[in-house]
């Protein structure tokens, strides 16, 4: 039985809001925080929402959690999140607003905000999150750590809320590829750490991005430039919009009944109220057509290249006191959300920039080729020139 510390959901902010429960777990295995929409036996799965404050404690661990426990990992905390995983800022009036540990004042990203911040702050070695529209890769980029979204269906979603999704994947955060790969091997028996890849063929996807962000990505690829070829994904924008439509449909189906109950934060209430108008029958048909076409487009490029490379975010995370409107925040997911729609594995690797703000390189691989993607990611994660290495105070 887990031993829960007495951590209140009320009145927290900044670093204290990262973890909403902590557990006394003896041992020497890697420490792990788990997003609040993934079951931990004996703990309530509240999805960062007052609406689930009185839900019965989970009877058993989610499949991925149990796999780590059996391998000797220590589940020491439940991590905060954007309410109902339906937002990207990390601001949560119920569990508290999460501070970005390495970049104070900047948005930590979401929805797996606490999972990313816990790793960035050095509170845990590894954390689990979920990625429906970039919710692992985006906060990883904002917080300056590694974030990995496996191929859709690669990791079991047993014990997750909501239980059904055509987009959502369990994802991982860490500060090293060895931790990512080690945990993947425990959670997925078919995942075997791949041999190093010396010079992969890289398709550098043309996108619209901040000049400094684009420069950081180009600099990261410079050492392999003779293996890099520019390419395009003409349906990338449509795939982003289609992902928004499909996520709105899923959120409405799972949580629409909570609208007007007085139990939701203002931002999530507004998004859920608008969701049926976003995910109309006509738009859902269109989104499904885009999905098929975009998958074919990505697969065709990946017949030529080992991985596709592009920025994780098109710009820098904004300051929390100047985030602009919801539409501008949503646009930050324009380069990550398409690969939830297409089901391809994708990883975000932090990069240095001249201004010192966080940027990240995203690599995308063939569906099911997760181990090789991780092996290629090692080329960049082992480079001190590319990766952020900040001391945590």
PDB file of C-alpha atoms in Angstrom, residues 34 38-41 61-70 73 75 128 158 187:
ATOM      1  CA  UNK A  34       3.025   9.939 -12.754  1.00  0.00           C
ATOM      2  CA  UNK A  38      -2.817   7.644 -14.951  1.00  0.00           C
ATOM      3  CA  UNK A  39      -3.940   5.275 -12.185  1.00  0.00           C
ATOM      4  CA  UNK A  40      -1.787   4.621  -9.131  1.00  0.00           C
ATOM      5  CA  UNK A  41      -3.251   1.952  -6.847  1.00  0.00           C
ATOM      6  CA  UNK A  61      -1.944   0.466 -11.074  1.00  0.00           C
ATOM      7  CA  UNK A  62      -2.216   1.399 -14.708  1.00  0.00           C
ATOM      8  CA  UNK A  63      -0.444  -1.159 -16.894  1.00  0.00           C
ATOM      9  CA  UNK A  64       2.539   1.108 -17.537  1.00  0.00           C
ATOM     10  CA  UNK A  65       2.869   1.974 -13.844  1.00  0.00           C
ATOM     11  CA  UNK A  66       2.742  -1.680 -12.808  1.00  0.00           C
ATOM     12  CA  UNK A  67       5.406  -2.570 -15.370  1.00  0.00           C
ATOM     13  CA  UNK A  68       7.771   0.010 -13.880  1.00  0.00           C
ATOM     14  CA  UNK A  69       7.007  -1.074 -10.305  1.00  0.00           C
ATOM     15  CA  UNK A  70       7.799  -4.699 -11.156  1.00  0.00           C
ATOM     16  CA  UNK A  73      11.236   1.780 -10.355  1.00  0.00           C
ATOM     17  CA  UNK A  75       6.645   5.656  -8.042  1.00  0.00           C
ATOM     18  CA  UNK A 128       5.051   9.636 -17.226  1.00  0.00           C
ATOM     19  CA  UNK A 158      -5.132   0.478 -19.524  1.00  0.00           C
ATOM     20  CA  UNK A 187       6.797  -1.007 -20.278  1.00  0.00           C
TER      21      UNK A 187
END
